[in-house]
PDB file of C-alpha atoms in Angstrom:
ATOM      1  CA  MET Z  48      43.385 -22.552  78.775  1.00 63.00           C
ATOM      2  CA  VAL Z  49      39.787 -21.782  79.139  1.00 68.00           C
ATOM      3  CA  THR Z  50      37.295 -23.523  76.814  1.00 78.00           C
ATOM      4  CA  VAL Z  51      34.376 -21.561  75.623  1.00 75.00           C
ATOM      5  CA  SER Z  52      31.106 -23.309  74.161  1.00 83.00           C
ATOM      6  CA  PRO Z  53      30.229 -22.071  70.624  1.00 84.00           C
ATOM      7  CA  LYS Z  54      27.014 -20.813  72.123  1.00 83.00           C
ATOM      8  CA  ARG Z  55      28.828 -18.449  74.467  1.00 78.00           C
ATOM      9  CA  LEU Z  56      31.040 -17.693  71.781  1.00 73.00           C
ATOM     10  CA  LEU Z  57      28.262 -16.367  69.748  1.00 74.00           C
ATOM     11  CA  HIS Z  58      26.892 -14.550  72.700  1.00 73.00           C
ATOM     12  CA  ILE Z  59      30.182 -12.833  73.450  1.00 70.00           C
ATOM     13  CA  LEU Z  60      30.437 -11.909  69.617  1.00 69.00           C
ATOM     14  CA  ILE Z  61      27.074 -10.397  69.422  1.00 72.00           C
ATOM     15  CA  HIS Z  62      26.100  -9.042  73.007  1.00 72.00           C
ATOM     16  CA  GLY Z  63      29.388  -8.672  74.638  1.00 70.00           C
ATOM     17  CA  ARG Z  64      30.830 -10.152  77.752  1.00 67.00           C
ATOM     18  CA  SER Z  65      28.307  -8.754  80.133  1.00 67.00           C
ATOM     19  CA  ASP Z  66      24.748  -9.663  80.390  1.00 67.00           C
ATOM     20  CA  GLU Z  67      23.919  -6.142  81.890  1.00 70.00           C
ATOM     21  CA  PRO Z  68      23.017  -3.129  79.558  1.00 68.00           C
ATOM     22  CA  PRO Z  69      26.152  -0.741  78.970  1.00 67.00           C
ATOM     23  CA  LYS Z  70      26.976   2.016  81.397  1.00 74.00           C
ATOM     24  CA  THR Z  71      29.474   4.007  79.999  1.00 81.00           C
ATOM     25  CA  ARG Z  72      29.791   5.481  76.685  1.00 86.00           C
ATOM     26  CA  ALA Z  73      32.744   3.412  75.388  1.00 83.00           C
ATOM     27  CA  ARG Z  74      29.974   0.253  76.122  1.00 82.00           C
ATOM     28  CA  VAL Z  75      27.387   2.066  74.292  1.00 84.00           C
ATOM     29  CA  VAL Z  76      29.513   2.790  71.273  1.00 89.00           C
ATOM     30  CA  LEU Z  77      30.793  -1.071  71.425  1.00 88.00           C
ATOM     31  CA  ARG Z  78      27.440  -2.114  71.646  1.00 86.00           C
ATOM     32  CA  TRP Z  79      26.111  -0.144  68.398  1.00 90.00           C
ATOM     33  CA  ALA Z  80      29.189  -0.823  66.497  1.00 93.00           C
ATOM     34  CA  ARG Z  81      28.376  -4.824  67.149  1.00 91.00           C
ATOM     35  CA  ILE Z  82      24.896  -4.001  65.890  1.00 90.00           C
ATOM     36  CA  ALA Z  83      26.012  -1.972  62.900  1.00 95.00           C
ATOM     37  CA  VAL Z  84      28.499  -4.851  61.895  1.00 96.00           C
ATOM     38  CA  LEU Z  85      25.556  -7.152  62.051  1.00 94.00           C
ATOM     39  CA  VAL Z  86      23.149  -5.129  60.158  1.00 95.00           C
ATOM     40  CA  MET Z  87      25.875  -4.642  57.450  1.00 97.00           C
ATOM     41  CA  ALA Z  88      26.563  -8.285  57.116  1.00 97.00           C
ATOM     42  CA  GLY Z  89      22.773  -9.148  56.914  1.00 96.00           C
ATOM     43  CA  LEU Z  90      22.364  -6.290  54.128  1.00 98.00           C
ATOM     44  CA  VAL Z  91      25.111  -7.788  52.099  1.00 97.00           C
ATOM     45  CA  THR Z  92      23.383 -11.287  52.401  1.00 97.00           C
ATOM     46  CA  LEU Z  93      19.982  -9.510  51.370  1.00 98.00           C
ATOM     47  CA  GLN Z  94      21.784  -8.050  48.399  1.00 97.00           C
ATOM     48  CA  SER Z  95      23.115 -11.280  47.269  1.00 97.00           C
ATOM     49  CA  VAL Z  96      19.992 -13.266  47.767  1.00 97.00           C
ATOM     50  CA  LEU Z  97      18.167 -10.265  45.731  1.00 97.00           C
ATOM     51  CA  LEU Z  98      20.942 -10.710  42.923  1.00 95.00           C
ATOM     52  CA  VAL Z  99      19.925 -14.526  42.310  1.00 96.00           C
ATOM     53  CA  ALA Z 100      16.363 -13.727  42.658  1.00 97.00           C
ATOM     54  CA  GLY Z 101      16.680 -11.064  40.097  1.00 95.00           C
ATOM     55  CA  ALA Z 102      18.533 -13.269  37.688  1.00 94.00           C
ATOM     56  CA  TRP Z 103      15.944 -16.109  38.273  1.00 96.00           C
ATOM     57  CA  ARG Z 104      13.112 -13.276  37.707  1.00 96.00           C
ATOM     58  CA  ASP Z 105      14.802 -12.215  34.373  1.00 95.00           C
ATOM     59  CA  ASP Z 106      15.243 -16.007  33.100  1.00 95.00           C
ATOM     60  CA  LEU Z 107      11.576 -16.746  33.700  1.00 96.00           C
ATOM     61  CA  ALA Z 108      10.578 -13.673  31.994  1.00 95.00           C
ATOM     62  CA  ILE Z 109      12.892 -14.940  28.772  1.00 96.00           C
ATOM     63  CA  ARG Z 110      11.655 -18.535  29.190  1.00 95.00           C
ATOM     64  CA  HIS Z 111       8.145 -17.376  29.053  1.00 95.00           C
ATOM     65  CA  ASN Z 112       7.941 -15.519  25.619  1.00 94.00           C
ATOM     66  CA  MET Z 113      11.399 -16.590  24.327  1.00 95.00           C
ATOM     67  CA  GLY Z 114      12.884 -15.646  20.991  1.00 95.00           C
ATOM     68  CA  VAL Z 115      16.508 -16.769  19.704  1.00 95.00           C
ATOM     69  CA  ALA Z 116      18.732 -14.877  17.502  1.00 95.00           C
ATOM     70  CA  GLN Z 117      22.314 -14.656  16.399  1.00 95.00           C
ATOM     71  CA  ALA Z 118      24.459 -11.685  17.798  1.00 95.00           C
ATOM     72  CA  GLU Z 119      27.419 -10.326  17.258  1.00 95.00           C
ATOM     73  CA  VAL Z 120      29.604  -9.228  20.255  1.00 95.00           C
ATOM     74  CA  LEU Z 121      30.377  -5.700  19.886  1.00 94.00           C
ATOM     75  CA  SER Z 122      32.395  -5.180  22.950  1.00 93.00           C
ATOM     76  CA  ALA Z 123      33.012  -7.780  25.690  1.00 90.00           C
ATOM     77  CA  GLY Z 124      34.164  -7.636  29.289  1.00 85.00           C
ATOM     78  CA  PRO Z 125      34.028  -9.795  32.591  1.00 78.00           C
ATOM     79  CA  ARG Z 126      30.576  -8.064  33.877  1.00 80.00           C
ATOM     80  CA  ARG Z 127      29.275  -6.496  30.431  1.00 87.00           C
ATOM     81  CA  SER Z 128      29.305  -7.080  27.130  1.00 92.00           C
ATOM     82  CA  THR Z 129      27.420  -5.377  24.689  1.00 94.00           C
ATOM     83  CA  ILE Z 130      25.676  -7.258  21.544  1.00 95.00           C
ATOM     84  CA  GLU Z 131      23.784  -6.508  18.616  1.00 95.00           C
ATOM     85  CA  PHE Z 132      21.252  -8.824  16.948  1.00 95.00           C
ATOM     86  CA  VAL Z 133      18.525  -8.947  14.553  1.00 94.00           C
ATOM     87  CA  THR Z 134      14.871 -10.364  15.321  1.00 91.00           C
ATOM     88  CA  PRO Z 135      13.274 -12.699  12.622  1.00 90.00           C
ATOM     89  CA  GLU Z 136      11.045  -9.614  11.947  1.00 90.00           C
ATOM     90  CA  ARG Z 137      14.106  -7.658  10.804  1.00 92.00           C
ATOM     91  CA  VAL Z 138      14.482  -5.478  13.771  1.00 92.00           C
ATOM     92  CA  THR Z 139      17.886  -4.562  14.987  1.00 94.00           C
ATOM     93  CA  TYR Z 140      18.681  -4.569  18.675  1.00 94.00           C
ATOM     94  CA  ARG Z 141      21.326  -3.226  20.764  1.00 95.00           C
ATOM     95  CA  PRO Z 142      20.332  -4.015  24.447  1.00 93.00           C
ATOM     96  CA  GLU Z 143      21.197  -0.930  26.649  1.00 89.00           C
ATOM     97  CA  LEU Z 144      22.418  -3.002  29.667  1.00 88.00           C
ATOM     98  CA  GLY Z 145      24.100  -5.456  27.491  1.00 89.00           C
ATOM     99  CA  VAL Z 146      23.604  -9.257  27.657  1.00 92.00           C
ATOM    100  CA  LEU Z 147      23.010 -11.514  30.596  1.00 91.00           C
ATOM    101  CA  TYR Z 148      25.834 -13.974  31.575  1.00 89.00           C
ATOM    102  CA  PRO Z 149      28.660 -12.289  29.611  1.00 88.00           C
ATOM    103  CA  SER Z 150      31.696 -14.340  30.521  1.00 86.00           C
ATOM    104  CA  HIS Z 151      33.850 -15.777  28.157  1.00 88.00           C
ATOM    105  CA  LEU Z 152      32.940 -13.852  25.211  1.00 91.00           C
ATOM    106  CA  SER Z 153      35.124 -11.747  22.845  1.00 92.00           C
ATOM    107  CA  THR Z 154      34.678  -8.672  20.464  1.00 93.00           C
ATOM    108  CA  GLY Z 155      33.315  -9.702  17.304  1.00 93.00           C
ATOM    109  CA  MET Z 156      32.177 -13.171  18.546  1.00 94.00           C
ATOM    110  CA  ARG Z 157      28.658 -14.483  16.801  1.00 95.00           C
ATOM    111  CA  ILE Z 158      26.820 -16.253  19.606  1.00 95.00           C
ATOM    112  CA  TYR Z 159      23.171 -17.190  19.923  1.00 96.00           C
ATOM    113  CA  VAL Z 160      21.036 -15.272  22.345  1.00 96.00           C
ATOM    114  CA  GLU Z 161      17.730 -15.700  23.929  1.00 96.00           C
ATOM    115  CA  TYR Z 162      15.546 -12.775  24.335  1.00 96.00           C
ATOM    116  CA  ASN Z 163      11.996 -11.767  25.638  1.00 95.00           C
ATOM    117  CA  LYS Z 164       9.953 -10.973  22.500  1.00 94.00           C
ATOM    118  CA  ASN Z 165       8.258  -8.515  24.664  1.00 93.00           C
ATOM    119  CA  ASP Z 166      11.036  -6.553  25.936  1.00 93.00           C
ATOM    120  CA  PRO Z 167      14.160  -7.485  23.570  1.00 92.00           C
ATOM    121  CA  ASN Z 168      16.399  -5.478  25.835  1.00 92.00           C
ATOM    122  CA  LEU Z 169      16.144  -8.546  28.129  1.00 94.00           C
ATOM    123  CA  VAL Z 170      18.689 -10.755  26.562  1.00 95.00           C
ATOM    124  CA  ARG Z 171      21.014 -13.383  27.665  1.00 95.00           C
ATOM    125  CA  VAL Z 172      23.365 -16.023  26.040  1.00 95.00           C
ATOM    126  CA  GLN Z 173      21.861 -18.970  24.899  1.00 94.00           C
ATOM    127  CA  HIS Z 174      22.086 -21.970  27.263  1.00 93.00           C
ATOM    128  CA  ARG Z 175      23.235 -19.778  30.237  1.00 93.00           C
ATOM    129  CA  ASN Z 176      20.964 -19.401  33.069  1.00 92.00           C
ATOM    130  CA  ALA Z 177      20.596 -17.869  36.750  1.00 92.00           C
ATOM    131  CA  GLY Z 178      22.698 -20.947  38.023  1.00 92.00           C
ATOM    132  CA  LEU Z 179      25.740 -19.183  36.731  1.00 91.00           C
ATOM    133  CA  ALA Z 180      24.991 -16.176  39.537  1.00 91.00           C
ATOM    134  CA  ILE Z 181      24.735 -18.448  42.719  1.00 95.00           C
ATOM    135  CA  ILE Z 182      28.411 -18.737  42.965  1.00 94.00           C
ATOM    136  CA  PRO Z 183      29.489 -14.966  42.743  1.00 92.00           C
ATOM    137  CA  ALA Z 184      26.496 -13.919  45.010  1.00 95.00           C
ATOM    138  CA  GLY Z 185      27.424 -16.620  47.457  1.00 96.00           C
ATOM    139  CA  SER Z 186      30.894 -15.635  47.307  1.00 97.00           C
ATOM    140  CA  ILE Z 187      29.860 -11.885  48.177  1.00 97.00           C
ATOM    141  CA  ALA Z 188      27.713 -13.181  51.190  1.00 97.00           C
ATOM    142  CA  VAL Z 189      30.445 -15.354  52.548  1.00 98.00           C
ATOM    143  CA  VAL Z 190      32.994 -12.450  52.457  1.00 98.00           C
ATOM    144  CA  GLY Z 191      30.684 -10.371  53.927  1.00 97.00           C
ATOM    145  CA  TRP Z 192      30.352 -12.490  56.894  1.00 96.00           C
ATOM    146  CA  LEU Z 193      34.090 -13.224  57.016  1.00 97.00           C
ATOM    147  CA  VAL Z 194      34.772  -9.577  57.457  1.00 97.00           C
ATOM    148  CA  ALA Z 195      31.944  -9.342  59.942  1.00 96.00           C
ATOM    149  CA  THR Z 196      33.264 -11.856  61.750  1.00 93.00           C
ATOM    150  CA  VAL Z 197      36.976 -10.464  61.918  1.00 95.00           C
ATOM    151  CA  LEU Z 198      34.935  -7.104  62.948  1.00 95.00           C
ATOM    152  CA  LEU Z 199      33.085  -8.831  65.894  1.00 91.00           C
ATOM    153  CA  VAL Z 200      36.252 -10.635  67.147  1.00 90.00           C
ATOM    154  CA  ALA Z 201      38.038  -7.128  67.144  1.00 92.00           C
ATOM    155  CA  LEU Z 202      35.299  -5.781  69.041  1.00 91.00           C
ATOM    156  CA  ALA Z 203      35.025  -8.573  71.478  1.00 87.00           C
ATOM    157  CA  VAL Z 204      38.832  -8.157  72.207  1.00 89.00           C
ATOM    158  CA  LEU Z 205      38.233  -4.352  72.654  1.00 89.00           C
ATOM    159  CA  ASP Z 206      35.217  -5.362  75.080  1.00 85.00           C
ATOM    160  CA  ARG Z 207      37.919  -7.653  77.022  1.00 85.00           C
ATOM    161  CA  TRP Z 208      40.279  -4.763  76.986  1.00 88.00           C
ATOM    162  CA  LEU Z 209      37.542  -2.467  78.501  1.00 83.00           C
ATOM    163  CA  ASP Z 210      36.846  -5.157  81.180  1.00 79.00           C
ATOM    164  CA  ARG Z 211      40.597  -5.194  82.300  1.00 83.00           C
ATOM    165  CA  ARG Z 212      40.581  -1.151  82.379  1.00 82.00           C
ATOM    166  CA  ALA Z 213      37.370  -1.358  84.436  1.00 76.00           C
ATOM    167  CA  ALA Z 214      39.179  -3.953  86.877  1.00 78.00           C
ATOM    168  CA  THR Z 215      41.825  -1.330  87.231  1.00 83.00           C
ATOM    169  CA  GLY Z 216      39.278   1.581  87.807  1.00 71.00           C
ATOM    170  CA  SER Z 217      40.211   3.547  85.004  1.00 60.00           C
ATOM    171  CA  GLU Z 218      37.716   2.712  81.983  1.00 50.00           C
ATOM    172  CA  PRO Z 219      37.313   5.697  79.421  1.00 55.00           C
ATOM    173  CA  GLY Z 220      33.973   7.213  79.827  1.00 53.00           C
ATOM    174  CA  ARG Z 221      33.580   6.498  83.503  1.00 53.00           C
ATOM    175  CA  PRO Z 222      33.937   9.475  85.963  1.00 53.00           C
ATOM    176  CA  ALA Z 223      36.770   9.177  88.429  1.00 49.00           C
ATOM    177  CA  SER Z 224      35.777   8.435  92.085  1.00 46.00           C
TER     178      SER Z 224
END
């Protein structure tokens, strides 16, 4: 069995088995497929980072001008829960986008919420913060990279198959001699 260093394996997964630029249509498509997989994995990672950064930004906005109120949960779900609360000024709010960090809420519950006094639509369940967004966002990034790794391995296997075909002189996209 031939051992391959991690650095060489990474090079194969990203650039392919050859250091030469691709000469056939199949090799060009293979190279662009690798690039597409890496770009998509990068975008999924960026999306995860932005998700956490956005949650922290919202938390800072709430903390900067915080109001606290008792709220009633009107509808509850794992990703979105709608609430209604009354501010000390006796103004009733039903935030359009629901409440931040809505896990473990049930319809009819009475909870305390923290909201931004300047923007009462920005509201979170009391004592919950952006730290709760790290695990879901990190999980999305990890799954994205696992899928990318599987796709890159499949493309490396296809590259090896093309090498074998080229050795026999029947590589697709290459004119017959």
